[in-house]
Amino acid sequence: MKDIVKSLEKTVEYLKGITQGTPEIAIILGSGLGSLADFIEGKQIIPYEEIPGFPKTTVQGHEGRLIFGHLGERYVVAMKGRFHYYEGHDTVTVVYPVRVFGMMGIKNLLVTNAAGGVNTGFVPGDLMLIKDHISFFAENPLRGENIDELGPRFPDMSAAYDPSLQKIAMKCAEKIAIGLKSGVYCYCKGPSFETPAEIKAIRTLGADAVGMSTVPEVIAARHMGMRVLGISCITNMAAGILDQPLTHEEVIETGKKVEQKFSSLVKEIVRNW
Ligand code: HPA
């Protein structure tokens, strides 16, 4: 565990050495939602390969780079290409970037993802504010000896998604006339999509959307006391809802269709953060 802290310190030292101070907000961009990065001004792009201690991406179409710069008035860092458990990474690797952000002194995390709609009132293309999550089935990234330098052994998850930031997000959506649903995100490990029976079970448990990311990162962020806001893009209806198979292409295609709407909302939220 001490090795992780040493590695994190090295990564942080490198990034602090080449960037302009501490970003106010770190933004993790989900599949197909990367175009928000186009709106970042004065971009400084750092490929993951150049960052000491940083993991390497394995999935095609998931570019691996940190983008530092300004979104409106705010100095931010965006993460284009995240690490998923289904790629074979262990959970400690999955949350490594979030821990780097926390150790850099970044206090705010905006996490986004592509997700399947479990709530039958949703349609592909909807945006959903994450109000809570369910993650019974997955390994917790904090498993093992606690890293006391980062946070407590048993972090509270009662308000994992900051209630006041959720209110801001809802107001922003209203102001710019973008529909924003809200709901519970259920994390499944993937990489196979869920079965119809699993989706029925997940719905019974109280979830509105399902996806293969986000939760480990949110747990690590809350461990470090970061404020978290989460937005899902409903890219498809989850298995068994429509009479059609699920494909990764549909996920990416819908992501592309809503990119404009998604970017507008995120810009407005960041402005009002
Ligand atoms: N299930 C899990 N992850 C996903 C889905 C889904 O239906 N859509 C996008 N990511």
Coordinates of C-alpha atoms and ligand atoms in Angstrom, one line a residue:
M1 CA 0.0 0.0 0.0
K2 CA 2.9 2.3 0.8
D3 CA 4.1 1.6 -2.8
I4 CA 0.8 3.1 -4.1
V5 CA 1.3 6.3 -2.2
K6 CA 4.9 6.6 -3.4
S7 CA 3.8 6.1 -7.0
L8 CA 0.9 8.6 -6.6
E9 CA 3.4 11.1 -5.2
K10 CA 5.6 10.7 -8.2
T11 CA 2.7 11.1 -10.6
V12 CA 1.5 14.2 -8.8
E13 CA 5.0 15.7 -8.7
Y14 CA 5.3 15.2 -12.4
L15 CA 1.9 16.8 -13.2
K16 CA 2.4 19.7 -10.8
G17 CA 5.8 20.3 -12.4
I18 CA 4.3 20.8 -15.9
T19 CA 0.8 22.3 -15.3
Q20 CA -0.4 25.6 -14.1
G21 CA -1.6 25.1 -10.5
T22 CA -4.4 23.0 -9.2
P23 CA -7.5 22.5 -11.3
E24 CA -10.8 23.3 -9.5
I25 CA -12.6 20.4 -11.1
A26 CA -11.6 17.0 -12.6
I27 CA -14.0 15.7 -15.2
I28 CA -14.0 12.1 -16.3
L29 CA -15.4 11.8 -19.8
G30 CA -17.5 8.7 -20.6
S31 CA -17.6 6.6 -23.8
G32 CA -18.6 8.8 -26.7
L33 CA -18.7 11.9 -24.6
G34 CA -15.2 13.1 -25.3
S35 CA -16.0 16.1 -27.4
L36 CA -16.5 18.3 -24.3
A37 CA -12.7 18.5 -24.5
D38 CA -13.0 20.6 -27.6
F39 CA -14.4 23.4 -25.5
I40 CA -11.4 23.5 -23.2
E41 CA -9.3 26.5 -24.0
G42 CA -5.6 26.8 -23.7
K43 CA -5.4 23.1 -23.8
Q44 CA -2.4 21.2 -22.4
I45 CA -2.7 17.6 -23.6
I46 CA -0.8 15.0 -21.7
P47 CA -0.9 11.4 -23.1
Y48 CA -1.1 8.8 -20.3
E49 CA 2.1 7.1 -21.6
E50 CA 4.1 10.2 -20.7
I51 CA 2.8 10.3 -17.1
P52 CA 5.0 8.3 -14.6
G53 CA 3.1 5.7 -12.7
F54 CA -0.1 6.2 -14.8
P55 CA -1.9 3.1 -16.1
K56 CA -2.2 2.4 -19.8
T57 CA -5.5 2.2 -21.7
T58 CA -6.3 -1.0 -23.6
V59 CA -9.6 -0.4 -25.2
Q60 CA -9.8 0.8 -28.8
G61 CA -11.7 4.1 -29.1
H62 CA -10.7 5.0 -25.5
E63 CA -8.0 7.6 -26.0
G64 CA -5.8 8.0 -23.0
R65 CA -5.0 11.6 -22.2
L66 CA -5.4 14.2 -19.6
I67 CA -6.4 17.6 -20.8
F68 CA -5.7 20.6 -18.6
G69 CA -7.1 24.0 -19.5
H70 CA -10.0 26.4 -19.0
L71 CA -13.7 25.7 -19.4
G72 CA -15.1 29.2 -19.2
E73 CA -13.5 30.8 -16.1
R74 CA -12.6 27.5 -14.5
Y75 CA -9.3 25.7 -14.6
V76 CA -10.1 22.1 -15.1
V77 CA -8.6 18.7 -16.0
A78 CA -10.5 16.4 -18.2
M79 CA -9.8 12.7 -18.4
K80 CA -10.4 11.3 -21.9
G81 CA -10.2 7.5 -21.7
R82 CA -10.7 5.9 -18.3
F83 CA -9.7 2.5 -16.9
H84 CA -12.4 -0.2 -16.6
Y85 CA -12.4 -3.4 -14.5
Y86 CA -13.5 -5.3 -17.6
E87 CA -10.3 -4.5 -19.4
G88 CA -8.5 -6.7 -16.8
H89 CA -7.3 -3.8 -14.6
D90 CA -7.6 -4.4 -10.9
T91 CA -9.8 -1.9 -9.0
V92 CA -6.7 -0.1 -7.5
T93 CA -5.6 0.7 -11.1
V94 CA -9.1 1.8 -12.1
V95 CA -9.1 4.4 -9.4
Y96 CA -5.5 5.5 -9.8
P97 CA -6.3 8.7 -11.7
V98 CA -8.9 9.8 -9.2
R99 CA -6.4 9.4 -6.4
V100 CA -3.9 11.5 -8.4
F101 CA -6.5 14.2 -8.7
G102 CA -7.3 14.1 -5.0
M103 CA -3.6 14.2 -4.1
M104 CA -3.1 17.2 -6.4
G105 CA -5.6 19.0 -4.2
I106 CA -8.5 18.9 -6.6
K107 CA -11.7 19.0 -4.5
N108 CA -14.3 18.4 -7.1
L109 CA -15.0 15.5 -9.4
L110 CA -17.6 15.4 -12.3
V111 CA -17.9 11.9 -13.5
T112 CA -19.8 11.0 -16.6
N113 CA -20.6 7.7 -18.4
A114 CA -22.7 5.9 -21.0
A115 CA -25.3 3.8 -19.4
G116 CA -28.2 1.5 -20.3
G117 CA -31.7 2.7 -19.4
V118 CA -33.3 0.4 -16.8
N119 CA -36.2 2.8 -16.0
T120 CA -38.7 2.1 -18.8
G121 CA -39.7 5.8 -18.7
F122 CA -36.2 6.7 -20.2
V123 CA -35.3 6.8 -23.9
P124 CA -31.9 6.6 -25.5
G125 CA -30.4 10.1 -25.6
D126 CA -31.7 11.0 -22.1
L127 CA -29.3 12.5 -19.6
M128 CA -29.6 11.3 -16.0
L129 CA -28.2 13.0 -13.0
I130 CA -26.9 10.2 -10.7
K131 CA -28.5 10.6 -7.3
D132 CA -27.1 7.4 -5.8
H133 CA -25.6 4.0 -6.9
I134 CA -25.8 0.3 -6.3
S135 CA -22.7 -1.8 -6.4
F136 CA -23.3 -5.1 -4.5
F137 CA -21.7 -7.2 -7.1
A138 CA -18.4 -5.6 -7.6
E139 CA -15.1 -5.5 -5.8
N140 CA -14.6 -2.4 -3.7
P141 CA -11.5 -0.4 -4.7
L142 CA -10.8 0.2 -1.0
R143 CA -10.5 -3.5 -0.2
G144 CA -7.3 -4.4 1.6
E145 CA -5.2 -2.5 4.1
N146 CA -6.5 1.0 4.3
I147 CA -4.4 3.8 3.0
D148 CA -4.7 6.2 5.9
E149 CA -3.0 9.0 4.0
L150 CA -5.9 9.0 1.6
G151 CA -8.9 8.5 3.9
P152 CA -10.7 6.5 6.6
R153 CA -11.2 2.8 6.7
F154 CA -15.0 3.0 6.5
P155 CA -15.9 6.0 4.4
D156 CA -19.5 7.3 4.6
M157 CA -21.5 6.9 1.4
S158 CA -24.8 8.5 2.6
A159 CA -24.4 11.4 0.2
A160 CA -21.9 10.2 -2.3
Y161 CA -23.3 12.5 -5.0
D162 CA -23.3 15.9 -3.5
P163 CA -26.9 17.1 -2.9
S164 CA -26.1 20.8 -3.4
L165 CA -24.2 20.1 -6.6
Q166 CA -27.2 18.0 -7.8
K167 CA -29.5 21.1 -7.1
I168 CA -27.1 23.2 -9.2
A169 CA -27.1 20.7 -12.0
M170 CA -30.9 20.6 -12.1
K171 CA -31.1 24.4 -12.1
C172 CA -28.6 24.6 -14.9
A173 CA -30.5 22.1 -17.0
E174 CA -33.7 24.0 -16.5
K175 CA -32.0 27.3 -17.4
I176 CA -30.7 26.1 -20.7
A177 CA -33.8 24.0 -21.4
I178 CA -32.1 20.6 -21.4
G179 CA -34.1 17.7 -20.0
L180 CA -32.3 16.1 -17.1
K181 CA -33.7 13.0 -15.5
S182 CA -32.4 11.7 -12.2
G183 CA -31.9 8.2 -10.9
V184 CA -29.9 5.5 -9.4
Y185 CA -26.9 4.0 -11.3
C186 CA -26.2 0.3 -10.9
Y187 CA -22.6 -0.8 -11.6
C188 CA -22.1 -4.1 -13.3
K189 CA -18.6 -5.4 -14.1
G190 CA -19.1 -6.3 -17.7
P191 CA -17.8 -6.7 -20.4
S192 CA -20.8 -8.7 -21.4
F193 CA -24.0 -6.7 -21.3
E194 CA -26.5 -7.8 -18.6
T195 CA -29.1 -10.4 -19.2
P196 CA -32.8 -9.5 -19.3
A197 CA -33.2 -11.3 -16.0
E198 CA -30.4 -9.3 -14.4
I199 CA -32.0 -6.1 -15.6
K200 CA -35.3 -7.1 -14.1
A201 CA -33.6 -7.8 -10.8
I202 CA -31.6 -4.6 -11.0
R203 CA -34.9 -2.6 -11.6
T204 CA -36.5 -4.4 -8.6
L205 CA -33.5 -3.3 -6.5
G206 CA -34.3 0.3 -7.4
A207 CA -31.9 1.2 -10.2
D208 CA -32.7 3.4 -13.2
A209 CA -29.6 2.9 -15.2
V210 CA -26.8 0.4 -15.6
G211 CA -23.2 0.7 -16.6
M212 CA -19.6 -0.6 -16.3
S213 CA -17.8 2.3 -14.8
T214 CA -18.0 5.2 -12.4
V215 CA -18.7 3.5 -9.1
P216 CA -15.1 2.5 -8.2
E217 CA -14.0 6.1 -9.0
V218 CA -16.7 7.6 -6.9
I219 CA -15.9 5.4 -4.0
A220 CA -12.2 6.4 -4.2
A221 CA -13.1 10.1 -4.5
R222 CA -15.4 10.0 -1.5
H223 CA -12.7 8.1 0.4
M224 CA -10.6 11.2 -0.1
G225 CA -13.4 13.6 0.7
M226 CA -13.9 15.0 -2.8
R227 CA -17.3 16.4 -3.8
V228 CA -18.8 14.3 -6.6
L229 CA -21.4 15.0 -9.3
G230 CA -22.4 12.3 -11.8
I231 CA -24.2 12.3 -15.1
S232 CA -25.1 9.3 -17.2
C233 CA -26.0 9.4 -20.8
I234 CA -28.6 6.8 -21.5
T235 CA -27.2 5.4 -24.8
N236 CA -29.5 2.4 -25.1
M237 CA -32.3 0.7 -23.3
A238 CA -31.0 -2.1 -21.1
A239 CA -31.3 -5.8 -22.1
G240 CA -34.8 -7.2 -22.5
I241 CA -36.7 -3.9 -22.7
L242 CA -36.7 -3.6 -26.5
D243 CA -36.9 -6.5 -28.8
Q244 CA -33.4 -5.9 -30.2
P245 CA -29.8 -6.9 -29.4
L246 CA -27.4 -4.5 -27.6
T247 CA -24.3 -3.3 -29.3
H248 CA -21.3 -1.2 -28.4
E249 CA -21.9 0.7 -31.7
E250 CA -25.3 1.8 -30.5
V251 CA -23.7 3.1 -27.3
I252 CA -21.1 5.1 -29.2
E253 CA -23.6 6.4 -31.8
T254 CA -26.1 7.7 -29.2
G255 CA -23.2 9.2 -27.3
K256 CA -22.3 11.1 -30.5
K257 CA -25.9 12.3 -31.0
V258 CA -26.1 13.8 -27.5
E259 CA -22.6 15.2 -27.3
Q260 CA -23.8 18.7 -28.1
K261 CA -26.5 18.7 -25.4
F262 CA -24.2 17.0 -23.0
S263 CA -21.4 19.5 -23.5
S264 CA -23.7 22.5 -23.1
L265 CA -25.0 21.1 -19.8
V266 CA -21.5 20.3 -18.5
K267 CA -20.3 23.8 -19.5
E268 CA -23.2 25.4 -17.7
I269 CA -22.7 23.3 -14.6
V270 CA -19.0 24.0 -14.4
R271 CA -19.8 27.7 -14.8
N272 CA -22.1 27.5 -11.8
W273 CA -20.1 25.1 -9.7
Ligands
HPA1 N1 -25.2 -2.1 -19.8 C1 -24.0 -1.8 -19.2 N2 -23.2 -0.8 -19.6 C2 -23.6 0.0 -20.5 C3 -24.9 -0.2 -21.2 C4 -25.7 -1.3 -20.8 O1 -26.8 -1.5 -21.3 N3 -25.0 0.8 -22.1 C5 -23.9 1.6 -22.0 N4 -23.0 1.1 -21.0

